[in-house]
Short mmCIF file of C-alpha atoms in Angstrom, two decimals:
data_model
loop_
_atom_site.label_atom_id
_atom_site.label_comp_id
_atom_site.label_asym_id
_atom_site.label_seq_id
_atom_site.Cartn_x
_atom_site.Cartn_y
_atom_site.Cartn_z
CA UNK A 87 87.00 82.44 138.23
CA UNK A 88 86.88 80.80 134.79
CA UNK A 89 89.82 79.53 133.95
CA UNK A 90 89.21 80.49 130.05
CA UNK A 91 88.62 83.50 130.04
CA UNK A 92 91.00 85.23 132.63
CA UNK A 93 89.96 88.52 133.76
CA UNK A 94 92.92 91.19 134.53
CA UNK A 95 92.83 94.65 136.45
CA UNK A 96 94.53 97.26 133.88
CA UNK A 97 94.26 100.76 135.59
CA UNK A 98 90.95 101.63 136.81
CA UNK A 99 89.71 98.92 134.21
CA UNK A 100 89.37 95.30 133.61
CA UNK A 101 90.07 93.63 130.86
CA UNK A 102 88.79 90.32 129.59
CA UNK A 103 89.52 88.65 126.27
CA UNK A 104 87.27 86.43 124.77
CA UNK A 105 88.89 83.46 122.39
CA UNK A 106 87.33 81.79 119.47
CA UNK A 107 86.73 78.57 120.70
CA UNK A 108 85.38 79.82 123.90
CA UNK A 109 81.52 77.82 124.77
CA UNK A 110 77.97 78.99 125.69
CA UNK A 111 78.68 77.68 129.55
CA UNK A 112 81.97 78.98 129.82
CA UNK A 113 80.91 82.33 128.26
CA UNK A 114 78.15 82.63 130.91
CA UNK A 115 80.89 81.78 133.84
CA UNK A 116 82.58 84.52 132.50
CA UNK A 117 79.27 86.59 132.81
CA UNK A 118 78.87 85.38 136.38
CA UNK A 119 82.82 86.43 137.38
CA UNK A 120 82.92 89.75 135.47
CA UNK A 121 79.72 90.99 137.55
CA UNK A 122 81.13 90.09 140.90
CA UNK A 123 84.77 91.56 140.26
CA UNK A 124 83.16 94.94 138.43
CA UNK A 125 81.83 95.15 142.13
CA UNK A 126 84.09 94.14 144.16
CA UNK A 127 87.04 95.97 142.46
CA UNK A 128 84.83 99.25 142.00
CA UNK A 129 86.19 99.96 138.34
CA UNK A 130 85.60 102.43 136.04
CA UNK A 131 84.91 100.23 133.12
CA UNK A 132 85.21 96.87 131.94
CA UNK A 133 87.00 96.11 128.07
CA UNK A 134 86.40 93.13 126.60
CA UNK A 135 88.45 92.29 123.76
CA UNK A 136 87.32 90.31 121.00
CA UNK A 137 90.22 90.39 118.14
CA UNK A 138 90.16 86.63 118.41
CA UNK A 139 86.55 85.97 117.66
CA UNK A 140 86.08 85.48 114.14
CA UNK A 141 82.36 84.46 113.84
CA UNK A 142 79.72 85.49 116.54
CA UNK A 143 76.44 83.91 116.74
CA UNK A 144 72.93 85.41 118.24
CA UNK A 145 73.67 83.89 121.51
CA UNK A 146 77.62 85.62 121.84
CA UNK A 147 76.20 88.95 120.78
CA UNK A 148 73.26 88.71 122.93
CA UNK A 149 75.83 88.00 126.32
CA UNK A 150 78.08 90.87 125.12
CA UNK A 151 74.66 93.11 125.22
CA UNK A 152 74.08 91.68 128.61
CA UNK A 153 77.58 92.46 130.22
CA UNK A 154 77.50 96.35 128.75
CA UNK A 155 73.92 96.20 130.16
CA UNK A 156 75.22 94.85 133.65
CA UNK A 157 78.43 96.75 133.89
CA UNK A 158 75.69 100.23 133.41
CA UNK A 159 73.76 98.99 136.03
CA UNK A 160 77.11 98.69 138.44
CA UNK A 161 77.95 102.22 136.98
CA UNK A 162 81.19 101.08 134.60
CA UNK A 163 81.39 101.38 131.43
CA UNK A 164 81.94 98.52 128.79
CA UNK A 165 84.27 98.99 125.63
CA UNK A 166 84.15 96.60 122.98
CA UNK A 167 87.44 96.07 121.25
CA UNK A 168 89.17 94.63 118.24
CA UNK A 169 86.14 93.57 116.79
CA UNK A 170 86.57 92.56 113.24
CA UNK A 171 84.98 93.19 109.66
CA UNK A 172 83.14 90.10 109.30
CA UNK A 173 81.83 90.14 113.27
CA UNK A 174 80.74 93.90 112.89
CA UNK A 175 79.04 93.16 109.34
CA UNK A 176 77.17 89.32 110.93
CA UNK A 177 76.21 91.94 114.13
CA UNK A 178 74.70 94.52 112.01
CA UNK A 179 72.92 92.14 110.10
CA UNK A 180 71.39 90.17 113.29
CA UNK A 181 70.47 93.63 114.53
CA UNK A 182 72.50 93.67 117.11
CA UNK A 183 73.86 97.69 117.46
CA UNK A 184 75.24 96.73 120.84
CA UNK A 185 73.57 100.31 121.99
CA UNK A 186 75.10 100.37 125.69
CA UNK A 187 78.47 99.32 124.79
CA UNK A 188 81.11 101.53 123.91
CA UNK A 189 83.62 100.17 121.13
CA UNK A 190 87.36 101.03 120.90
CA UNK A 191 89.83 99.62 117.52
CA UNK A 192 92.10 98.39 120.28
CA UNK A 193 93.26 98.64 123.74
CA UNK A 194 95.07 101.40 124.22
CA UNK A 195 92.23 103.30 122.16
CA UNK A 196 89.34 102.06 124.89
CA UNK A 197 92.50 103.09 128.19
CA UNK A 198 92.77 106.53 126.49
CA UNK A 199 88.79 106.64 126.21
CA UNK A 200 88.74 105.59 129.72
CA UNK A 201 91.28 108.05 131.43
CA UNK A 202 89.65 111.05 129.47
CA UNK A 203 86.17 110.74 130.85
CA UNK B 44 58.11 65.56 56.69
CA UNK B 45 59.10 64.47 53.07
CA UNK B 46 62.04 62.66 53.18
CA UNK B 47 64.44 64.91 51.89
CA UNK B 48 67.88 63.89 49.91
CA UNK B 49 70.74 65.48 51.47
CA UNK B 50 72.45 64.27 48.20
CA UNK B 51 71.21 67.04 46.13
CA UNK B 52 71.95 69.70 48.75
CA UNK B 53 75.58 68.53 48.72
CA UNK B 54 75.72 68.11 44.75
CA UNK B 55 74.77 72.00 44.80
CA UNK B 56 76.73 73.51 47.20
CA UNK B 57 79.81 71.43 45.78
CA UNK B 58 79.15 72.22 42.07
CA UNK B 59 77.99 75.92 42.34
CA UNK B 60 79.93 76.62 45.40
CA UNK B 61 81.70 80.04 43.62
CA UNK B 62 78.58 80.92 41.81
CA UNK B 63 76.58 80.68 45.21
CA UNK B 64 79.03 82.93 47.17
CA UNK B 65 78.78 85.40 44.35
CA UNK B 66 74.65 85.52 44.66
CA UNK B 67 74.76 85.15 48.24
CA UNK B 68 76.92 88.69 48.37
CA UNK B 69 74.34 89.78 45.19
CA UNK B 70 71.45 89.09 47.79
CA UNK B 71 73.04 90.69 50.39
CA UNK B 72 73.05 93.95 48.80
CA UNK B 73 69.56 93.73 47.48
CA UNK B 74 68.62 93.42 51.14
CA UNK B 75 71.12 96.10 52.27
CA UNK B 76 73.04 94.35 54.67
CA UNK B 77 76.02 94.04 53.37
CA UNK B 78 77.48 97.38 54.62
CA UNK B 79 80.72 97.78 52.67
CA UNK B 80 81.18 100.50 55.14
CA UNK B 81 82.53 98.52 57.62
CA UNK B 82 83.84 95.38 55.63
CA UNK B 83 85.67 95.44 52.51
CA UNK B 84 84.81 93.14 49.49
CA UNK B 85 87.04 90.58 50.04
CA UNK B 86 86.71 90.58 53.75
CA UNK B 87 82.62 90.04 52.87
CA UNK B 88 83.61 87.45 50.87
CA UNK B 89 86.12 85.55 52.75
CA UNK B 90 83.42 85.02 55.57
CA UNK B 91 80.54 84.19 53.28
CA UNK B 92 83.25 81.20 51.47
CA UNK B 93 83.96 80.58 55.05
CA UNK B 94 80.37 80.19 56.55
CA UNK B 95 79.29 78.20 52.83
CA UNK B 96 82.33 75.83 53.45
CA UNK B 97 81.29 74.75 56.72
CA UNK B 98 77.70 74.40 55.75
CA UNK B 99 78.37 72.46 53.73
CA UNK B 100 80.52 70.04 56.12
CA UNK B 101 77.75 70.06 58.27
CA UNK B 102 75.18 68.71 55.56
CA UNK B 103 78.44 65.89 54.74
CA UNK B 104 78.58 65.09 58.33
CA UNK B 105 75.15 65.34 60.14
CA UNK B 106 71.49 64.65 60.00
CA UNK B 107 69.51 66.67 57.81
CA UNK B 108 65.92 65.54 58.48
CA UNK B 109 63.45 65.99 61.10
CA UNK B 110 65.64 65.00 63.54
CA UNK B 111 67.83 68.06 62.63
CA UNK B 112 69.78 69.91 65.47
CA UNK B 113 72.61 72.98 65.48
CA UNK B 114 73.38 71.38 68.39
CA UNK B 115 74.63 68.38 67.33
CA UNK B 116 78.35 67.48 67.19
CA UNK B 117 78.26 67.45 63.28
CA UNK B 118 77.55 71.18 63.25
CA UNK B 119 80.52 72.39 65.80
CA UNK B 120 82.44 73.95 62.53
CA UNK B 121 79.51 75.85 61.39
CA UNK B 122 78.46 77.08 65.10
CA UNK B 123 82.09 78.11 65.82
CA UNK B 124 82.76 79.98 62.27
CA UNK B 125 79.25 81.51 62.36
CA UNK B 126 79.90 82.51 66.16
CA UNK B 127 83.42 84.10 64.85
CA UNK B 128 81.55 85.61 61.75
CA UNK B 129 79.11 87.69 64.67
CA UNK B 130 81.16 88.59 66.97
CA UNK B 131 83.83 90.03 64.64
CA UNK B 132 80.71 92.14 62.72
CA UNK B 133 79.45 92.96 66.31
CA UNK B 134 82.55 94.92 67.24
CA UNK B 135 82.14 96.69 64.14
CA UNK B 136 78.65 97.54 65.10
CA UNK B 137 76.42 95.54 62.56
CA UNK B 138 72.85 95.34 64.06
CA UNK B 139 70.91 92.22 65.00
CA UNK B 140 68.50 92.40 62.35
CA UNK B 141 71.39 92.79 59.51
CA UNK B 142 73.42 90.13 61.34
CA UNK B 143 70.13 87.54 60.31
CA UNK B 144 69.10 89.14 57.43
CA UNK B 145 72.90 88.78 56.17
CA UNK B 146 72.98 84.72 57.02
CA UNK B 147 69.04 84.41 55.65
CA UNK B 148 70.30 86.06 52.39
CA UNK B 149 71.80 82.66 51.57
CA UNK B 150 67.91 81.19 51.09
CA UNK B 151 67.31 82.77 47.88
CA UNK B 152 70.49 81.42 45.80
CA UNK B 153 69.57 78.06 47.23
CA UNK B 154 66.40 77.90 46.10
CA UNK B 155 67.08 79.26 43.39
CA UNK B 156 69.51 76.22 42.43
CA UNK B 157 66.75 73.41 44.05
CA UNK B 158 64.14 74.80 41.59
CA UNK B 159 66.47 73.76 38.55
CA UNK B 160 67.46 70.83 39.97
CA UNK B 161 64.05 69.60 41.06
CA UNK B 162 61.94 70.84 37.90
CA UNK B 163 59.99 67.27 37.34
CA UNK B 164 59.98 66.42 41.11
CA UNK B 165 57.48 69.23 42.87
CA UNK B 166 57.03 67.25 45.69
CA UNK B 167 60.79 66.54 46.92
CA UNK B 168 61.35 70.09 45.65
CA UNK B 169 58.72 71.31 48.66
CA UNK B 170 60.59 69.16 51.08
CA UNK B 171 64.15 70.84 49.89
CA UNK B 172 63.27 73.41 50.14
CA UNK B 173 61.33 73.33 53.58
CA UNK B 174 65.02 71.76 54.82
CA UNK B 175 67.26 74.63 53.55
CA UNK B 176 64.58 76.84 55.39
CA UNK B 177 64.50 75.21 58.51
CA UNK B 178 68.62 74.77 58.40
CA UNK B 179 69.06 78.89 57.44
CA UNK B 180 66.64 79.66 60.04
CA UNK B 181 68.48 77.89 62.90
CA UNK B 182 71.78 80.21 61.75
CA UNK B 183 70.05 82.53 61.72
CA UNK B 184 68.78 82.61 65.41
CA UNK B 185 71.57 81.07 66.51
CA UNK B 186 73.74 84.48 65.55
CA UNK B 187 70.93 86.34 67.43
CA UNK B 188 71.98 84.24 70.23
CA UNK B 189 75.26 84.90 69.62
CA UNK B 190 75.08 88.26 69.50
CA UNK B 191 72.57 88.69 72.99
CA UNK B 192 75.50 86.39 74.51
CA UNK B 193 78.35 89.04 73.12
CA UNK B 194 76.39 92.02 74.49
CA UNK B 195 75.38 90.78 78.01
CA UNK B 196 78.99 90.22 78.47
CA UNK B 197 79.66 93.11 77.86
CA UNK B 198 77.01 94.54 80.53
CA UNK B 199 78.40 92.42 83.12
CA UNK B 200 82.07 93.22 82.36
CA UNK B 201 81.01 97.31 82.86
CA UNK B 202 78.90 96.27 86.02
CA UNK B 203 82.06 94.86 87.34
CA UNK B 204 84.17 97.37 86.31
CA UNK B 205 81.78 99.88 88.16
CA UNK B 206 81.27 98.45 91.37
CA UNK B 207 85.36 98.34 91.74
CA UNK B 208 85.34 101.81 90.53
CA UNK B 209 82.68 103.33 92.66
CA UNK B 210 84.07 102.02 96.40
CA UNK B 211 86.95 103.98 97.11
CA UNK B 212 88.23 104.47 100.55
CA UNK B 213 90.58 107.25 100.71
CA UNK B 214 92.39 108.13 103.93
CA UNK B 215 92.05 111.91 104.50
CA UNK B 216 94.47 112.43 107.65
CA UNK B 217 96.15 109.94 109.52
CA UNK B 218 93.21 107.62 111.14
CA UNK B 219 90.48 109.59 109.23
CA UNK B 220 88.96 107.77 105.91
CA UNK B 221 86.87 108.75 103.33
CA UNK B 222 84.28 107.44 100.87
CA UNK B 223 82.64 109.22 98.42
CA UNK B 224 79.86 107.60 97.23
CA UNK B 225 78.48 107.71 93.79
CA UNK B 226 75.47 106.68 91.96
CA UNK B 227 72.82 103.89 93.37
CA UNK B 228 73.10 102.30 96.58
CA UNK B 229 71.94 98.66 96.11
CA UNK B 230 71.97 95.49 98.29
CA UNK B 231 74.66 93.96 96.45
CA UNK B 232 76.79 97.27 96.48
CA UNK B 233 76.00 98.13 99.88
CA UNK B 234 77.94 95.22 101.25
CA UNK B 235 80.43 95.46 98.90
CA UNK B 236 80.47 98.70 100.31
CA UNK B 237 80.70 98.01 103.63
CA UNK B 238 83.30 95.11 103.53
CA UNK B 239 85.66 97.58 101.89
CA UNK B 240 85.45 100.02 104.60
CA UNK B 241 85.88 97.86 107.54
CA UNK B 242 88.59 96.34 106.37
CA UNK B 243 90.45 99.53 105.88
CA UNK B 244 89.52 100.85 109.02
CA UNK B 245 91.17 97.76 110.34
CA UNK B 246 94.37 98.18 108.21
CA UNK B 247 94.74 102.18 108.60
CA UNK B 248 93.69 101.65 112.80
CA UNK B 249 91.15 104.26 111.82
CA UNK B 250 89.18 106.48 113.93
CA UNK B 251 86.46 108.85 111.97
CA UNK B 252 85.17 108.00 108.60
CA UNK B 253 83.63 110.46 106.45
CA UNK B 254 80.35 108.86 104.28
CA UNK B 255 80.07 111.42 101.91
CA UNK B 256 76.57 110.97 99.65
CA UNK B 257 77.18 113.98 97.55
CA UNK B 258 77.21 112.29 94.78
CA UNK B 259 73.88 109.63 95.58
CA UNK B 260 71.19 111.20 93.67
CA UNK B 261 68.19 109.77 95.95
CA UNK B 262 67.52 108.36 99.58
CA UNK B 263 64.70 106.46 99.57
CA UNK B 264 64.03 104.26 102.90
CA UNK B 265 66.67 101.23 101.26
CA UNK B 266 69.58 103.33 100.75
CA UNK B 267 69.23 105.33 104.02
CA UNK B 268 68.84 101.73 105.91
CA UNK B 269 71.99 100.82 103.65
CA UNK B 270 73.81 104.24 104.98
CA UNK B 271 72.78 103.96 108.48
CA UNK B 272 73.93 99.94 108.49
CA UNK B 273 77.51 100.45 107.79
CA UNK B 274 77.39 103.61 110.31
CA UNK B 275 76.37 101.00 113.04
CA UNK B 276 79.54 98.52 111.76
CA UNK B 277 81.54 101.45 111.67
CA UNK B 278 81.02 102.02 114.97
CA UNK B 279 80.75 98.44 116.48
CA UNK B 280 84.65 98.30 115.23
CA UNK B 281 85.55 101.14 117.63
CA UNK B 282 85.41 103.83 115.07
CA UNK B 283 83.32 106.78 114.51
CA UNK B 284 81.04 107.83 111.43
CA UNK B 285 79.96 111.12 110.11
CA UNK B 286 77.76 111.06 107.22
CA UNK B 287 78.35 114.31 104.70
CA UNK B 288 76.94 115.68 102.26
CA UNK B 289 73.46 115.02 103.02
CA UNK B 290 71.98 118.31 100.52
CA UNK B 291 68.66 119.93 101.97
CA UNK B 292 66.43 118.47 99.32
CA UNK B 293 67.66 114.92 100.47
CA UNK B 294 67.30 116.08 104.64
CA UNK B 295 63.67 117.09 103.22
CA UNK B 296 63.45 113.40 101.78
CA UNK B 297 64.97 112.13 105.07
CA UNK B 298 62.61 113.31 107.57
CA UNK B 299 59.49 113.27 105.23
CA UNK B 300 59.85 109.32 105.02
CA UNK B 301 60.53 109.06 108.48
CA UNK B 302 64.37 108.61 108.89
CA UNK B 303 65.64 108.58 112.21
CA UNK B 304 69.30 108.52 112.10
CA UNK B 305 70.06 107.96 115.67
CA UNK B 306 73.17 109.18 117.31
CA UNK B 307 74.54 109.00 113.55
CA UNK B 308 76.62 112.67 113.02
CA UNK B 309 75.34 114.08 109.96
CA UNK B 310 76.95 117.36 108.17
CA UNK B 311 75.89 119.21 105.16
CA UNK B 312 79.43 119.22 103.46
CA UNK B 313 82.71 117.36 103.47
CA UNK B 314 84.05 120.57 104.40
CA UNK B 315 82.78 120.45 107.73
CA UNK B 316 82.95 116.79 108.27
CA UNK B 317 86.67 117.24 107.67
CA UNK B 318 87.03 119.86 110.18
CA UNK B 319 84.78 118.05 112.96
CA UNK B 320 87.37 114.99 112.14
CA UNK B 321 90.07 117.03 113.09
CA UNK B 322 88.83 117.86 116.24
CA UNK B 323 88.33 114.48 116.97
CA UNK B 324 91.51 113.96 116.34
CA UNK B 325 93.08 116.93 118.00
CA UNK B 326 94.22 119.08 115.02
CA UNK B 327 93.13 122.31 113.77
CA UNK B 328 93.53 124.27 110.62
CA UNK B 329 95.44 127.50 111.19
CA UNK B 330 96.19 130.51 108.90
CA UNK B 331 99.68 131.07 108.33
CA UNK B 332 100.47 134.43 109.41
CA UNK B 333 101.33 137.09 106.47
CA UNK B 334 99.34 135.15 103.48
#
């Protein structure tokens, strides 16, 4: 498991939080880890928080695509959380709608999502 | 370019300096600019002996040949009286033509006083005159500038004022916003647009926001791209948007050019994009019994 990005079992769902500084390798380790546990722990969906990222980059938006797109195929569901103005606004602008993700304004938003599907 | 002798100009306007005023106001009112309406005689006056004084410090203190420029440091009196001589008739609402035509009035008194001075000397006359010419000119545009400057500041002040004006985020309900838009939907207020409304969903931990368009005249492919933009945002931040007030000519509009609005909620009113928001949020609107 990456030791920067820990990844924590909250109910049925776990819960990762990505930090600013955080790198392109260790960002794909992440990748790697979150696929195996969202299989091995059988979850219902997988929140990723990213209230600490304040700038995102084509390459950050394009892994956060991926995970929603791998947690579908593994039949959980991804909630993006916490993400602010400026992110949402340089995310729009790249294009990036983030289709297969769901997004939540914070965590106990995404749990209450979560619990009523 | 004759060489001219700044000399006489001075000896003139330091002589006849009363006498000049008095024809300069005379000329002003044969040309109809003088509009006692909105200044009163001595008002008129005190700007023309004002404007006069500092020509005349100008034609003391700086080049007046070829090489003649407003620009110059020598003419910083004249450019700042004749600057506070246009705005001030601005405000009152003189036009540009009357603005010029009331500095250019000062030509004919001039000459007037050259062509006694220079009786027996038809050549220098030609080149005196030329110079007063060229140096009434240059006021003369320069108020124009003056008074382009004055308005376009106040254009930009109003733009201002209107693009704080026209993005208000109201908050409806507890976690449900607002924002009645108004008027164009440009690039520039767009974002402005958008950065508002994120960061009060952020602030208010908001969950549905109402775009209402009522009050947008047209959708063309730009502003529906605009509208459809900060839905996405909207919803990348964890909140939901329902756009309102979308009137059947402008759903006609929509689909004719080709819109696709996605998974976008759309409603006809605010009315019932309040009442969907409510849902959402698990409230309902009940009659109380007996009214």
């Amino acid at each position: 498991m990456s030791g920067i990005a820990s990844i924590h079992l909250v109910e049925n769902a776990l819960l990762v939080s990505i930090q600013d500084d955080v790198n392109d390798t260790e960002i794909l380790e992440l990748q790697d880890s979150l696929s195996r546990r969202i299989a091995q722990d059988n979850v219902a969906g997988v929140i990723i928080d990213i209230s600490a990222l304040e700038i995102v980059d084509t390459f950050v938006g394009r892994v956060i695509a991926q995970l929603a797109g791998i947690s579908k195929l593994l039949d959980a569901k991804t909630y993006v959380v916490g993400m602010r103005p400026a992110v949402a606004m340089t995310l729009v602008e790249l294009g990036m709608y983030l289709p297969e993700a769901q997004t939540a304004l914070s965590l106990s938003h995404a749990l209450s999502q979560l619990r009523s599907d | 370019m004759p060489q001219t002798d700044t000399a006489t100009i001075l000896r003139i306007l330091e002589v006849d300096f009363n006498s000049i005023v008095e024809e300069w106001v005379g000329s002003q009112i044969e040309e109809g600019v003088k509009r006692s309406d909105l200044f009163s005689d001595s008002e008129n006056r005190a700007q023309n002996v004002e404007l006069l004084r500092s020509f005349a410090k100008g034609v003391r203190a700086g080049v007046v040949d070829s090489e003649f420029d407003l620009k110059d440091t020598a003419w910083e009196d004249l450019r700042a009286t004749l600057s506070d001589i246009t705005k001030e008739r601005v405000k009152r609402g003189v036009t540009p033509t009357e603005m010029a035509t009331f500095v250019l009035a000062l030509k004919a008194p001039m000459f007037e006083r050259l062509k006694k001075e220079l009786a027996d000397n038809p050549e220098g006359l030609i080149g005196e005159v030329l110079m007063i010419s060229r140096l009434v000119d240059a006021f003369g545009i320069y108020t124009n500038e003056v008074f382009i400057n004055e308005r376009e500041q106040i254009i930009e002040r109003q733009r201002l004022e209107m693009m704080e004006l026209s993005t208000p985020v109201v908050e409806l309900w507890d976690r449900v916003l607002t924002l009645p838009l108004i008027g164009t939907l440009d690039s520039a207020r767009a974002q402005e647009v958008m950065e508002n409304l994120l960061e009060t969903i952020m602030q208010r931990q908001a969950r549905v926001v109402i775009v209402d368009i009522t009050g947008v005249g047209t959708v063309d492919t730009q502003v529906a791209q605009h509208l459809l933009r900060t839905a996405a945002a909207v919803r990348l931040m964890g909140a939901e948007c329902i756009i309102s007030g979308i009137s059947p000519m402008i759903a006609q509009t929509m689909v004719q050019l080709g819109i696709d609005v996605g998974t976008v909620s759309t409603r006809s009113s605010i009315r019932s994009a309040l009442d969907d928001a409510l849902k959402k949020m698990g409230y309902e609107i009940t009659k109380i019994k007996g009214n």
